[in-house]
Coordinates of C-alpha atoms in Angstrom, one line a residue:
X1 CA 0.0 0.0 0.0
X2 CA 1.1 3.5 -0.8
X3 CA 0.1 6.4 1.5
X4 CA -0.2 9.9 0.0
X5 CA -0.2 13.0 2.1
X6 CA -0.2 16.7 1.0
X7 CA 1.0 19.7 2.9
X8 CA 2.0 23.3 2.4
X9 CA 5.7 23.7 1.7
X10 CA 5.8 27.5 1.2
X11 CA 4.6 30.6 -0.6
X12 CA 6.1 31.7 -3.9
X13 CA 7.3 35.4 -3.9
X14 CA 4.9 37.9 -5.5
X15 CA 7.6 38.6 -8.1
X16 CA 7.3 35.0 -9.2
X17 CA 3.5 35.2 -9.4
X18 CA 2.8 34.2 -5.8
X19 CA 0.9 30.9 -5.2
X20 CA 1.2 28.2 -2.7
X21 CA 3.9 25.5 -3.2
X22 CA 2.6 22.1 -1.9
X23 CA 4.6 19.0 -0.9
X24 CA 3.3 15.5 -1.6
X25 CA 4.6 12.7 0.5
X26 CA 4.4 9.2 -1.0
X27 CA 5.1 6.4 1.4
X28 CA 5.4 2.6 1.0
X29 CA 7.0 0.1 3.4
X30 CA 10.4 0.5 1.8
X31 CA 10.4 4.1 0.5
X32 CA 9.4 7.6 1.2
X33 CA 9.4 10.3 -1.6
X34 CA 8.6 14.0 -1.3
X35 CA 7.6 15.9 -4.4
X36 CA 6.9 19.6 -4.8
X37 CA 4.3 21.3 -7.0
X38 CA 7.1 23.7 -7.9
X39 CA 8.9 22.1 -10.9
X40 CA 7.6 18.7 -9.9
X41 CA 10.8 18.5 -7.8
X42 CA 11.8 15.3 -6.0
X43 CA 12.8 17.1 -2.8
X44 CA 13.6 13.9 -0.8
X45 CA 13.8 10.2 -1.4
X46 CA 14.3 7.9 1.6
X47 CA 15.2 4.3 1.0
X48 CA 16.6 1.5 3.3
X49 CA 20.1 0.2 3.5
X50 CA 20.8 -3.5 4.3
X51 CA 20.8 -2.5 8.0
X52 CA 17.1 -1.5 7.5
X53 CA 17.9 2.2 8.2
X54 CA 16.4 4.9 6.0
X55 CA 18.5 7.5 4.3
X56 CA 17.6 10.4 2.1
X57 CA 19.6 9.8 -1.2
X58 CA 18.8 12.9 -3.2
X59 CA 20.3 16.4 -3.0
X60 CA 18.1 19.4 -2.4
X61 CA 17.0 22.0 0.2
X62 CA 15.0 22.0 3.4
X63 CA 13.0 25.2 2.5
X64 CA 11.4 26.8 -0.5
X65 CA 14.0 29.7 -0.3
X66 CA 16.7 27.2 -1.3
X67 CA 14.8 26.2 -4.4
X68 CA 14.0 29.8 -5.3
X69 CA 17.7 30.7 -5.5
X70 CA 20.1 29.7 -8.3
X71 CA 20.7 25.9 -8.2
X72 CA 21.6 23.2 -10.7
X73 CA 18.1 21.8 -11.2
X74 CA 18.1 19.7 -8.0
X75 CA 15.3 17.0 -8.4
X76 CA 13.4 19.0 -11.0
X77 CA 11.4 18.1 -14.1
X78 CA 13.2 20.0 -16.9
X79 CA 11.7 21.1 -20.2
X80 CA 10.3 21.9 -22.7
X81 CA 13.6 20.5 -24.0
X82 CA 16.0 18.9 -21.5
X83 CA 19.7 19.1 -22.1
X84 CA 21.3 21.4 -24.8
X85 CA 20.1 22.9 -28.1
X86 CA 23.1 24.3 -30.1
X87 CA 23.1 28.1 -30.2
X88 CA 19.5 27.9 -28.9
X89 CA 18.3 27.7 -32.5
X90 CA 16.2 25.2 -34.5
X91 CA 14.0 25.2 -37.6
X92 CA 10.6 23.5 -37.8
X93 CA 8.5 23.5 -41.0
X94 CA 10.7 26.1 -42.5
X95 CA 10.4 28.6 -39.6
X96 CA 13.5 29.4 -37.5
X97 CA 13.1 29.7 -33.7
X98 CA 15.6 31.4 -31.3
X99 CA 15.6 30.5 -27.7
X100 CA 17.2 32.2 -24.7
X101 CA 20.9 31.3 -24.3
X102 CA 21.5 30.2 -20.7
X103 CA 24.5 27.9 -21.0
X104 CA 27.4 29.6 -22.8
X105 CA 26.4 29.8 -26.5
X106 CA 23.6 27.2 -26.0
X107 CA 20.1 26.8 -24.5
X108 CA 19.9 24.4 -21.6
X109 CA 16.9 22.6 -19.9
X110 CA 14.2 24.8 -21.3
X111 CA 15.8 28.3 -21.0
X112 CA 15.6 31.1 -18.5
X113 CA 12.3 30.0 -16.9
X114 CA 11.8 26.4 -17.8
X115 CA 9.4 23.8 -16.3
X116 CA 11.6 23.5 -13.2
X117 CA 10.8 27.1 -12.1
X118 CA 7.0 27.1 -12.4
X119 CA 4.1 26.0 -10.3
X120 CA 2.2 22.9 -11.6
X121 CA -1.5 21.9 -10.8
X122 CA -1.6 18.8 -8.7
X123 CA -4.1 16.0 -8.5
X124 CA -3.7 13.3 -5.8
X125 CA -4.0 9.7 -7.0
X126 CA -4.4 6.6 -4.8
X127 CA -0.7 5.8 -5.1
X128 CA 0.9 9.0 -6.2
X129 CA 0.3 12.5 -7.7
X130 CA -0.3 13.9 -11.2
X131 CA 0.9 17.4 -12.1
X132 CA -0.4 19.3 -15.0
X133 CA 0.5 22.6 -16.8
X134 CA -0.2 24.4 -20.0
X135 CA 3.0 25.8 -21.5
X136 CA 1.7 28.6 -23.7
X137 CA 2.6 29.1 -27.4
X138 CA 5.9 31.2 -27.4
X139 CA 6.9 30.4 -23.8
X140 CA 10.7 30.5 -23.8
X141 CA 10.6 30.8 -27.6
X142 CA 9.0 27.4 -28.2
X143 CA 6.0 27.0 -30.6
X144 CA 2.6 25.7 -29.7
X145 CA 0.4 25.4 -26.7
X146 CA 1.8 22.4 -24.9
X147 CA -0.3 20.5 -22.4
X148 CA 2.0 18.5 -20.1
X149 CA 1.2 15.8 -17.4
X150 CA 3.9 14.5 -15.1
X151 CA 2.8 11.6 -12.9
X152 CA 4.7 10.0 -10.0
X153 CA 3.5 6.7 -8.6
X154 CA 5.1 4.7 -5.8
X155 CA 4.7 0.9 -5.5
X156 CA 7.0 -0.8 -2.9
X157 CA 10.5 0.1 -3.9
X158 CA 9.6 1.4 -7.3
X159 CA 9.0 5.0 -8.3
X160 CA 7.5 5.5 -11.7
X161 CA 7.6 8.8 -13.5
X162 CA 5.3 9.2 -16.6
X163 CA 5.5 12.1 -18.9
X164 CA 2.7 12.9 -21.4
X165 CA 2.3 15.9 -23.7
X166 CA 0.1 17.2 -26.5
X167 CA 0.7 20.2 -28.7
X168 CA -1.2 22.7 -30.9
X169 CA 1.9 23.2 -33.2
X170 CA 4.9 21.1 -34.0
X171 CA 7.4 21.5 -31.3
X172 CA 10.5 19.9 -29.9
X173 CA 10.0 18.2 -26.6
X174 CA 12.3 16.2 -24.3
X175 CA 11.3 15.8 -20.6
X176 CA 13.4 14.3 -17.8
X177 CA 13.9 14.5 -14.1
X178 CA 17.2 15.9 -12.8
X179 CA 17.5 14.3 -9.4
X180 CA 21.1 14.1 -8.0
X181 CA 21.7 10.9 -6.2
X182 CA 24.1 9.7 -3.5
X183 CA 23.2 6.2 -2.3
X184 CA 25.4 6.7 0.8
X185 CA 22.9 9.4 1.7
X186 CA 22.7 13.1 0.6
X187 CA 25.5 15.1 2.2
X188 CA 28.1 12.3 1.8
X189 CA 31.3 13.8 0.4
X190 CA 31.6 11.9 -2.9
X191 CA 30.4 9.0 -5.0
X192 CA 33.7 7.4 -5.7
X193 CA 32.8 4.1 -4.0
X194 CA 29.6 3.7 -6.1
X195 CA 29.5 1.0 -8.7
X196 CA 27.8 2.1 -12.0
X197 CA 26.8 0.3 -15.1
X198 CA 25.0 1.5 -18.2
X199 CA 23.5 -0.8 -20.9
X200 CA 24.8 1.2 -23.9
X201 CA 27.0 0.1 -26.8
X202 CA 27.5 3.7 -28.0
X203 CA 27.6 7.3 -26.7
X204 CA 27.7 10.8 -28.1
X205 CA 31.1 12.6 -28.1
X206 CA 30.6 16.4 -27.5
X207 CA 32.4 19.6 -28.4
X208 CA 33.8 22.0 -25.8
X209 CA 30.3 23.5 -25.2
X210 CA 28.9 20.0 -24.5
X211 CA 26.9 19.8 -27.8
X212 CA 27.1 16.4 -29.5
X213 CA 29.4 16.5 -32.6
X214 CA 26.9 14.3 -34.5
X215 CA 29.1 11.2 -34.2
X216 CA 27.6 8.1 -32.6
X217 CA 30.7 6.4 -31.1
X218 CA 31.2 2.9 -29.9
X219 CA 32.0 2.5 -26.2
X220 CA 34.1 -0.6 -26.8
X221 CA 37.7 -0.1 -25.6
X222 CA 37.0 3.4 -24.2
X223 CA 36.3 5.0 -20.8
X224 CA 32.6 5.0 -21.8
X225 CA 32.3 1.3 -21.7
X226 CA 30.2 0.9 -18.6
X227 CA 28.4 -2.3 -19.7
X228 CA 30.1 -4.1 -16.8
X229 CA 30.0 -2.3 -13.3
X230 CA 32.9 0.0 -12.6
X231 CA 33.9 1.5 -9.3
X232 CA 33.5 5.2 -10.1
X233 CA 36.5 6.7 -8.3
X234 CA 39.0 4.1 -9.6
X235 CA 37.5 4.4 -13.1
X236 CA 37.9 8.2 -13.2
X237 CA 41.5 7.8 -12.0
X238 CA 42.3 5.1 -14.5
X239 CA 41.2 7.1 -17.5
X240 CA 42.2 10.6 -16.0
X241 CA 38.6 11.8 -16.3
X242 CA 37.2 14.9 -14.7
X243 CA 33.8 13.2 -14.7
X244 CA 31.0 12.3 -17.0
X245 CA 28.4 14.5 -18.6
X246 CA 27.4 12.5 -21.7
X247 CA 24.5 10.9 -23.4
X248 CA 24.6 7.1 -23.7
X249 CA 22.6 5.7 -26.6
X250 CA 20.2 3.0 -25.5
X251 CA 18.6 0.3 -27.5
X252 CA 15.8 1.8 -29.6
X253 CA 12.7 0.3 -28.2
X254 CA 9.5 1.7 -26.9
X255 CA 9.2 -1.0 -24.3
X256 CA 10.4 -0.8 -20.7
X257 CA 14.0 -2.0 -20.3
X258 CA 16.7 -1.9 -17.7
X259 CA 19.3 0.7 -18.8
X260 CA 21.4 1.6 -15.8
X261 CA 22.3 0.4 -12.3
X262 CA 24.1 2.2 -9.4
X263 CA 25.2 0.4 -6.2
X264 CA 26.8 1.5 -3.0
X265 CA 28.4 -1.6 -1.5
X266 CA 29.0 -0.2 2.0
X267 CA 25.2 0.3 2.6
X268 CA 24.0 -2.3 0.1
X269 CA 21.7 0.3 -1.5
X270 CA 21.1 -0.2 -5.2
X271 CA 19.1 1.7 -7.8
X272 CA 18.0 0.4 -11.2
X273 CA 16.8 2.7 -13.9
X274 CA 14.3 1.4 -16.4
X275 CA 12.9 3.5 -19.2
X276 CA 11.2 3.7 -22.6
X277 CA 13.5 6.6 -23.7
X278 CA 16.3 6.3 -26.3
X279 CA 19.0 7.9 -24.2
X280 CA 20.4 8.5 -20.7
X281 CA 22.6 11.4 -19.6
X282 CA 25.2 10.2 -17.0
X283 CA 26.4 13.3 -15.1
X284 CA 28.8 13.1 -12.1
X285 CA 28.1 16.4 -10.5
X286 CA 31.3 18.0 -12.0
X287 CA 30.0 21.5 -11.5
X288 CA 29.1 21.2 -7.9
X289 CA 31.8 23.1 -6.0
X290 CA 30.8 23.2 -2.3
X291 CA 29.3 26.7 -2.6
X292 CA 25.7 25.4 -2.3
X293 CA 24.5 24.3 1.1
X294 CA 21.7 21.9 1.0
X295 CA 19.6 19.9 3.5
X296 CA 21.0 20.2 7.0
X297 CA 23.2 23.1 5.8
X298 CA 25.6 20.5 4.3
X299 CA 27.9 21.7 1.5
X300 CA 27.7 19.8 -1.8
X301 CA 31.2 19.5 -3.3
X302 CA 32.3 18.3 -6.7
X303 CA 31.4 14.6 -7.4
X304 CA 29.1 14.4 -4.4
X305 CA 26.2 13.1 -6.5
X306 CA 25.4 11.6 -9.9
X307 CA 22.4 12.0 -12.3
X308 CA 21.0 9.4 -14.6
X309 CA 18.7 11.4 -16.8
X310 CA 16.6 9.4 -19.2
X311 CA 16.0 11.5 -22.3
X312 CA 16.0 11.9 -26.0
X313 CA 19.5 12.6 -27.4
X314 CA 20.8 16.2 -26.9
X315 CA 20.4 18.7 -29.8
X316 CA 18.3 16.1 -31.6
X317 CA 16.2 18.9 -33.2
X318 CA 19.3 19.9 -35.2
X319 CA 20.6 16.4 -35.9
X320 CA 18.3 14.6 -38.5
X321 CA 20.0 11.2 -37.8
X322 CA 19.2 11.4 -34.1
X323 CA 15.9 10.0 -32.8
X324 CA 13.3 12.7 -33.6
X325 CA 12.5 15.2 -30.8
X326 CA 9.4 16.6 -32.6
X327 CA 5.9 16.3 -31.4
X328 CA 3.1 17.1 -33.9
X329 CA -0.5 18.1 -33.3
X330 CA -2.7 15.0 -32.9
X331 CA 0.2 12.9 -31.5
X332 CA 1.0 12.2 -27.9
X333 CA 4.4 12.3 -26.3
X334 CA 4.4 9.5 -23.7
X335 CA 7.4 8.2 -21.9
X336 CA 8.0 6.5 -18.5
X337 CA 11.0 6.0 -16.3
X338 CA 11.1 3.6 -13.4
X339 CA 13.5 4.0 -10.5
X340 CA 13.8 0.7 -8.5
X341 CA 15.5 0.7 -5.1
X342 CA 16.6 -2.2 -3.1
X343 CA 19.3 -3.2 -0.6
X344 CA 21.4 -6.4 -0.6

């Protein structure tokens, strides 16, 4: 059985349009997840270690004020297009669109005020919560009125996140959740003793601004071969890597499949990622620098968390040979990602 509670988390500043931010607490025997109506943010995710003790394994803040300040998308649903669009430009049906540039020369995670920074309308479900919003035509430069539903449901140790969308004009769309995980517990210093594996035979090399070059490169014989579990710290050292921030190309299937696994041997906590998406961005918190203080006023240094963001491939709207990122009127965007937690 899943228990669902709702409570007030805070009040948006008038400058941001006011409005009450609610927190939804989903609880099963083995997990507790807290989700905000601001940005559909996963604010906490508590799961058991092999000792039976619960720990919160996602980075974030104790108060709304933390989320209102500049932060790297902790726990948020990002869109209309997650990841980067080169030069913030794309052409659809012969018309060029220019987006806000918020990541060097590129547009990242939906622009200046993406889906992570707005209030969503919640509806409580027996085992979760469904958030809805209408992203109006022209919002952040994107075409079409886009109706979006993000649904979180909890069953035992499995959190499912379903994304649905419909549009009035052809638009690029790519939705993901940007939770930062540390299976030792949020606030732990690093993720070096985590074991990671990703079921991908290829990945996307990027230029110096993190835009894919267009090449789809084999992982075989490279530092990107994570098909067998690697201990992260040793792997980064062995290949002299600063960290990962890359899209791994998954098997092209609309069906649910296991795509990644993270494990923390000292606590026994493990997380599996299953998805219907064609890609997953593995990011090792390279830009965290200790300047942000999160829950319990703990500093979040570099490599103190990882993200496994299921997604379409970055800049797909400008790369015809990538899986299409376009949603047309009359179609429905519908993807699900499942996060499965256990301890062994």
